[in-house]
Amino acid sequence: MKMKRAAALALALVMGLSLTACSNGADNQPDGQTQAAGGQSGAGSQSGGEKIVINFFHRWPNDPKNSMFKELIDQYMAENPNVTINMDCILNDQYKEKIRMVVSTDEIPDIFSSWSGTFAQEMIASGNVAPLNGLYESDPEWAGKIAKASIDGFTFDGEIYGVPWSQDGKVFFYNKKIFADNNIQIPATWDEFIGVLDALKAAGYETPIVEGLTDNWAILHYLGTMNQRMVDPGVLAKDYTVATGEFTDPAYVEVLKKWQQLVSYMGEVCVAIDHETARGTYFATGEAPVMYLQLAEIPHIEKLIPEDFEYGFFNFPAFEEGKGDTKALTGAPEGFMISNKTKHPEECEKFLKWLVSKNGGEALTVKCGDISSVDGAVDETNALPSQLEAMDMIKSASMLAPWFDNACDASVYTVYGQGAQAIATGDETPESVMTQVQEAAASLH
């Protein structure tokens, strides 16, 4: 089964919520002519009910997700003819900037997408996000089908502020045939992992593991996991908090030393290519047998590999001296929040329950390749075996550790990522990088 990769669309950031890329509304206004959040529209029911407008803002203007959302919204409005869903969207970085600008204003959308973790906390801190405990408590049958680990990512001080839509994890993908041909076993510890890379190198693979280190986010995915595995959880929580972060624990230097060790197996090419090139040119061709990938990248891999290519997964190995949870999986749910300023809170909840359901979850996984947070949304009849295996990995994880750039302040993770890149090029040492990280953290106090 092959699935088409979404085409990246470069969209300019606009200042209003009316965004032409993915406008959707029952009133058939021209693209971009959507209503302000909480506003009224001439569109609505032909059957005489209250005319309700819901403004829905998300970060996926690309196909296939954009088309999927349009189809789902059209279906919902056909079933609820008194409701108009005005859908607007822009790409990741622009979305982050835009939602941060409007979340504390009267322009906040009725429903909007959010990452979990620190980003969700930032949204909640605006005071304009509605707690949703009542939604979950009123329908335990629906709530019971949503992965608990995903709900936990939107839970703070006992209050739930989001409805998780998708979930993801970061694991090592490996070439099964190459491992079998060389009698290589799945590693459980870091030393075993280094032994695997040594064995692959001895077997003639000059780049036993690959990554595109021109993409800072790809480096951060490594560092976040490695910190989680190595550093005491209490210390990590303190350091990832803006007001208390110090990053003075010696374990952080040890992590960067292991990073320095790891990049030596990636070859000189790693510092000159991006993640997509590493995935397509090296891993999918069999030139590099191991790569750290998101489970949501399964459709991309499926499109690239030949039919006889078999891949498997394994979680990041444990550090023998580490103090973190070795059963955790780096990744995070994404979901939707509801504004507490919406004029139609019950209708917003109704729509999200309909969207985050078996119907919506199946569309997300089958059409777009993402892993749905809804249990039972996909099975062997409508999903790839690797996607089902991915869902099982997420379910079996003790916790979902947030992406590094969702876990701490940008001033810290930017310096961290740039420093790790400089370690890969030989321009910095682990000690010098941590000094810079400590200075960045101190500047926030």
mmCIF file with all atom_site columns, C-alpha atoms in Angstrom, residues 176-257:
data_model
loop_
_atom_site.group_PDB
_atom_site.id
_atom_site.type_symbol
_atom_site.label_atom_id
_atom_site.label_alt_id
_atom_site.label_comp_id
_atom_site.label_asym_id
_atom_site.label_entity_id
_atom_site.label_seq_id
_atom_site.pdbx_PDB_ins_code
_atom_site.Cartn_x
_atom_site.Cartn_y
_atom_site.Cartn_z
_atom_site.occupancy
_atom_site.B_iso_or_equiv
_atom_site.pdbx_formal_charge
_atom_site.auth_seq_id
_atom_site.auth_comp_id
_atom_site.auth_asym_id
_atom_site.auth_atom_id
_atom_site.pdbx_PDB_model_num
ATOM 1  C CA . LYS A 1 176 ? 15.288 -5.875  8.599  1.00 0.00 ? 176 LYS A CA 1
ATOM 2  C CA . LYS A 1 177 ? 17.164 -7.667  5.816  1.00 0.00 ? 177 LYS A CA 1
ATOM 3  C CA . ILE A 1 178 ? 20.467 -5.982  6.608  1.00 0.00 ? 178 ILE A CA 1
ATOM 4  C CA . PHE A 1 179 ? 20.094 -6.814  10.294 1.00 0.00 ? 179 PHE A CA 1
ATOM 5  C CA . ALA A 1 180 ? 19.196 -10.434 9.513  1.00 0.00 ? 180 ALA A CA 1
ATOM 6  C CA . ASP A 1 181 ? 21.984 -10.903 6.967  1.00 0.00 ? 181 ASP A CA 1
ATOM 7  C CA . ASN A 1 182 ? 24.520 -9.722  9.526  1.00 0.00 ? 182 ASN A CA 1
ATOM 8  C CA . ASN A 1 183 ? 22.958 -11.525 12.506 1.00 0.00 ? 183 ASN A CA 1
ATOM 9  C CA . ILE A 1 184 ? 22.357 -8.218  14.307 1.00 0.00 ? 184 ILE A CA 1
ATOM 10 C CA . GLN A 1 185 ? 19.910 -8.100  17.219 1.00 0.00 ? 185 GLN A CA 1
ATOM 11 C CA . ILE A 1 186 ? 17.784 -5.180  18.361 1.00 0.00 ? 186 ILE A CA 1
ATOM 12 C CA . PRO A 1 187 ? 19.756 -3.220  20.983 1.00 0.00 ? 187 PRO A CA 1
ATOM 13 C CA . ALA A 1 188 ? 18.314 -2.518  24.420 1.00 0.00 ? 188 ALA A CA 1
ATOM 14 C CA . THR A 1 189 ? 21.142 -0.378  25.796 1.00 0.00 ? 189 THR A CA 1
ATOM 15 C CA . TRP A 1 190 ? 23.388 2.362   24.467 1.00 0.00 ? 190 TRP A CA 1
ATOM 16 C CA . ASP A 1 191 ? 26.474 0.138   24.523 1.00 0.00 ? 191 ASP A CA 1
ATOM 17 C CA . GLU A 1 192 ? 24.578 -2.506  22.550 1.00 0.00 ? 192 GLU A CA 1
ATOM 18 C CA . PHE A 1 193 ? 23.470 0.186   20.095 1.00 0.00 ? 193 PHE A CA 1
ATOM 19 C CA . ILE A 1 194 ? 27.055 1.334   19.527 1.00 0.00 ? 194 ILE A CA 1
ATOM 20 C CA . GLY A 1 195 ? 27.932 -2.333  19.038 1.00 0.00 ? 195 GLY A CA 1
ATOM 21 C CA . VAL A 1 196 ? 25.261 -2.550  16.318 1.00 0.00 ? 196 VAL A CA 1
ATOM 22 C CA . LEU A 1 197 ? 26.688 0.480   14.540 1.00 0.00 ? 197 LEU A CA 1
ATOM 23 C CA . ASP A 1 198 ? 30.189 -0.991  14.759 1.00 0.00 ? 198 ASP A CA 1
ATOM 24 C CA . ALA A 1 199 ? 28.935 -4.263  13.293 1.00 0.00 ? 199 ALA A CA 1
ATOM 25 C CA . LEU A 1 200 ? 27.231 -2.467  10.419 1.00 0.00 ? 200 LEU A CA 1
ATOM 26 C CA . LYS A 1 201 ? 30.366 -0.488  9.705  1.00 0.00 ? 201 LYS A CA 1
ATOM 27 C CA . ALA A 1 202 ? 32.411 -3.680  9.708  1.00 0.00 ? 202 ALA A CA 1
ATOM 28 C CA . ALA A 1 203 ? 29.901 -5.138  7.237  1.00 0.00 ? 203 ALA A CA 1
ATOM 29 C CA . GLY A 1 204 ? 30.701 -2.341  4.791  1.00 0.00 ? 204 GLY A CA 1
ATOM 30 C CA . TYR A 1 205 ? 28.088 0.303   5.603  1.00 0.00 ? 205 TYR A CA 1
ATOM 31 C CA . GLU A 1 206 ? 30.058 3.547   5.732  1.00 0.00 ? 206 GLU A CA 1
ATOM 32 C CA . THR A 1 207 ? 27.009 5.390   7.101  1.00 0.00 ? 207 THR A CA 1
ATOM 33 C CA . PRO A 1 208 ? 25.363 2.897   9.468  1.00 0.00 ? 208 PRO A CA 1
ATOM 34 C CA . ILE A 1 209 ? 23.023 5.584   10.804 1.00 0.00 ? 209 ILE A CA 1
ATOM 35 C CA . VAL A 1 210 ? 21.960 8.747   9.021  1.00 0.00 ? 210 VAL A CA 1
ATOM 36 C CA . GLU A 1 211 ? 20.383 12.098  9.807  1.00 0.00 ? 211 GLU A CA 1
ATOM 37 C CA . GLY A 1 212 ? 20.142 15.433  8.049  1.00 0.00 ? 212 GLY A CA 1
ATOM 38 C CA . LEU A 1 213 ? 21.787 17.775  10.509 1.00 0.00 ? 213 LEU A CA 1
ATOM 39 C CA . THR A 1 214 ? 20.990 20.937  8.593  1.00 0.00 ? 214 THR A CA 1
ATOM 40 C CA . ASP A 1 215 ? 17.504 20.573  10.123 1.00 0.00 ? 215 ASP A CA 1
ATOM 41 C CA . ASN A 1 216 ? 17.780 21.857  13.675 1.00 0.00 ? 216 ASN A CA 1
ATOM 42 C CA . TRP A 1 217 ? 14.517 20.203  14.709 1.00 0.00 ? 217 TRP A CA 1
ATOM 43 C CA . ALA A 1 218 ? 15.939 16.785  13.817 1.00 0.00 ? 218 ALA A CA 1
ATOM 44 C CA . ILE A 1 219 ? 18.850 17.390  16.187 1.00 0.00 ? 219 ILE A CA 1
ATOM 45 C CA . LEU A 1 220 ? 16.461 18.529  18.904 1.00 0.00 ? 220 LEU A CA 1
ATOM 46 C CA . HIS A 1 221 ? 14.492 15.288  18.604 1.00 0.00 ? 221 HIS A CA 1
ATOM 47 C CA . TYR A 1 222 ? 17.663 13.415  19.502 1.00 0.00 ? 222 TYR A CA 1
ATOM 48 C CA . LEU A 1 223 ? 18.663 15.732  22.321 1.00 0.00 ? 223 LEU A CA 1
ATOM 49 C CA . GLY A 1 224 ? 15.231 15.732  23.915 1.00 0.00 ? 224 GLY A CA 1
ATOM 50 C CA . THR A 1 225 ? 15.148 11.939  24.018 1.00 0.00 ? 225 THR A CA 1
ATOM 51 C CA . MET A 1 226 ? 18.720 11.644  25.236 1.00 0.00 ? 226 MET A CA 1
ATOM 52 C CA . ASN A 1 227 ? 18.106 14.147  28.036 1.00 0.00 ? 227 ASN A CA 1
ATOM 53 C CA . GLN A 1 228 ? 14.966 12.267  29.023 1.00 0.00 ? 228 GLN A CA 1
ATOM 54 C CA . ARG A 1 229 ? 16.851 8.969   29.174 1.00 0.00 ? 229 ARG A CA 1
ATOM 55 C CA . MET A 1 230 ? 19.871 10.343  31.061 1.00 0.00 ? 230 MET A CA 1
ATOM 56 C CA . VAL A 1 231 ? 18.825 13.133  33.432 1.00 0.00 ? 231 VAL A CA 1
ATOM 57 C CA . ASP A 1 232 ? 16.954 12.720  36.703 1.00 0.00 ? 232 ASP A CA 1
ATOM 58 C CA . PRO A 1 233 ? 13.267 13.554  35.968 1.00 0.00 ? 233 PRO A CA 1
ATOM 59 C CA . GLY A 1 234 ? 13.079 16.075  38.790 1.00 0.00 ? 234 GLY A CA 1
ATOM 60 C CA . VAL A 1 235 ? 16.164 17.894  37.559 1.00 0.00 ? 235 VAL A CA 1
ATOM 61 C CA . LEU A 1 236 ? 14.839 17.843  34.015 1.00 0.00 ? 236 LEU A CA 1
ATOM 62 C CA . ALA A 1 237 ? 11.500 19.329  35.065 1.00 0.00 ? 237 ALA A CA 1
ATOM 63 C CA . LYS A 1 238 ? 13.262 22.106  36.990 1.00 0.00 ? 238 LYS A CA 1
ATOM 64 C CA . ASP A 1 239 ? 15.593 22.953  34.121 1.00 0.00 ? 239 ASP A CA 1
ATOM 65 C CA . TYR A 1 240 ? 12.860 22.935  31.478 1.00 0.00 ? 240 TYR A CA 1
ATOM 66 C CA . THR A 1 241 ? 10.931 25.508  33.535 1.00 0.00 ? 241 THR A CA 1
ATOM 67 C CA . VAL A 1 242 ? 11.832 29.072  32.538 1.00 0.00 ? 242 VAL A CA 1
ATOM 68 C CA . ALA A 1 243 ? 11.941 30.436  36.080 1.00 0.00 ? 243 ALA A CA 1
ATOM 69 C CA . THR A 1 244 ? 14.198 27.717  37.497 1.00 0.00 ? 244 THR A CA 1
ATOM 70 C CA . GLY A 1 245 ? 16.271 26.382  34.600 1.00 0.00 ? 245 GLY A CA 1
ATOM 71 C CA . GLU A 1 246 ? 20.025 26.054  35.231 1.00 0.00 ? 246 GLU A CA 1
ATOM 72 C CA . PHE A 1 247 ? 21.277 23.041  33.202 1.00 0.00 ? 247 PHE A CA 1
ATOM 73 C CA . THR A 1 248 ? 24.256 22.547  35.514 1.00 0.00 ? 248 THR A CA 1
ATOM 74 C CA . ASP A 1 249 ? 23.818 18.810  36.114 1.00 0.00 ? 249 ASP A CA 1
ATOM 75 C CA . PRO A 1 250 ? 26.866 16.907  34.737 1.00 0.00 ? 250 PRO A CA 1
ATOM 76 C CA . ALA A 1 251 ? 24.466 14.506  33.017 1.00 0.00 ? 251 ALA A CA 1
ATOM 77 C CA . TYR A 1 252 ? 23.823 17.085  30.290 1.00 0.00 ? 252 TYR A CA 1
ATOM 78 C CA . VAL A 1 253 ? 27.491 17.073  29.311 1.00 0.00 ? 253 VAL A CA 1
ATOM 79 C CA . GLU A 1 254 ? 27.415 13.274  29.229 1.00 0.00 ? 254 GLU A CA 1
ATOM 80 C CA . VAL A 1 255 ? 24.470 13.430  26.827 1.00 0.00 ? 255 VAL A CA 1
ATOM 81 C CA . LEU A 1 256 ? 26.394 15.684  24.461 1.00 0.00 ? 256 LEU A CA 1
ATOM 82 C CA . LYS A 1 257 ? 29.402 13.372  24.655 1.00 0.00 ? 257 LYS A CA 1
#
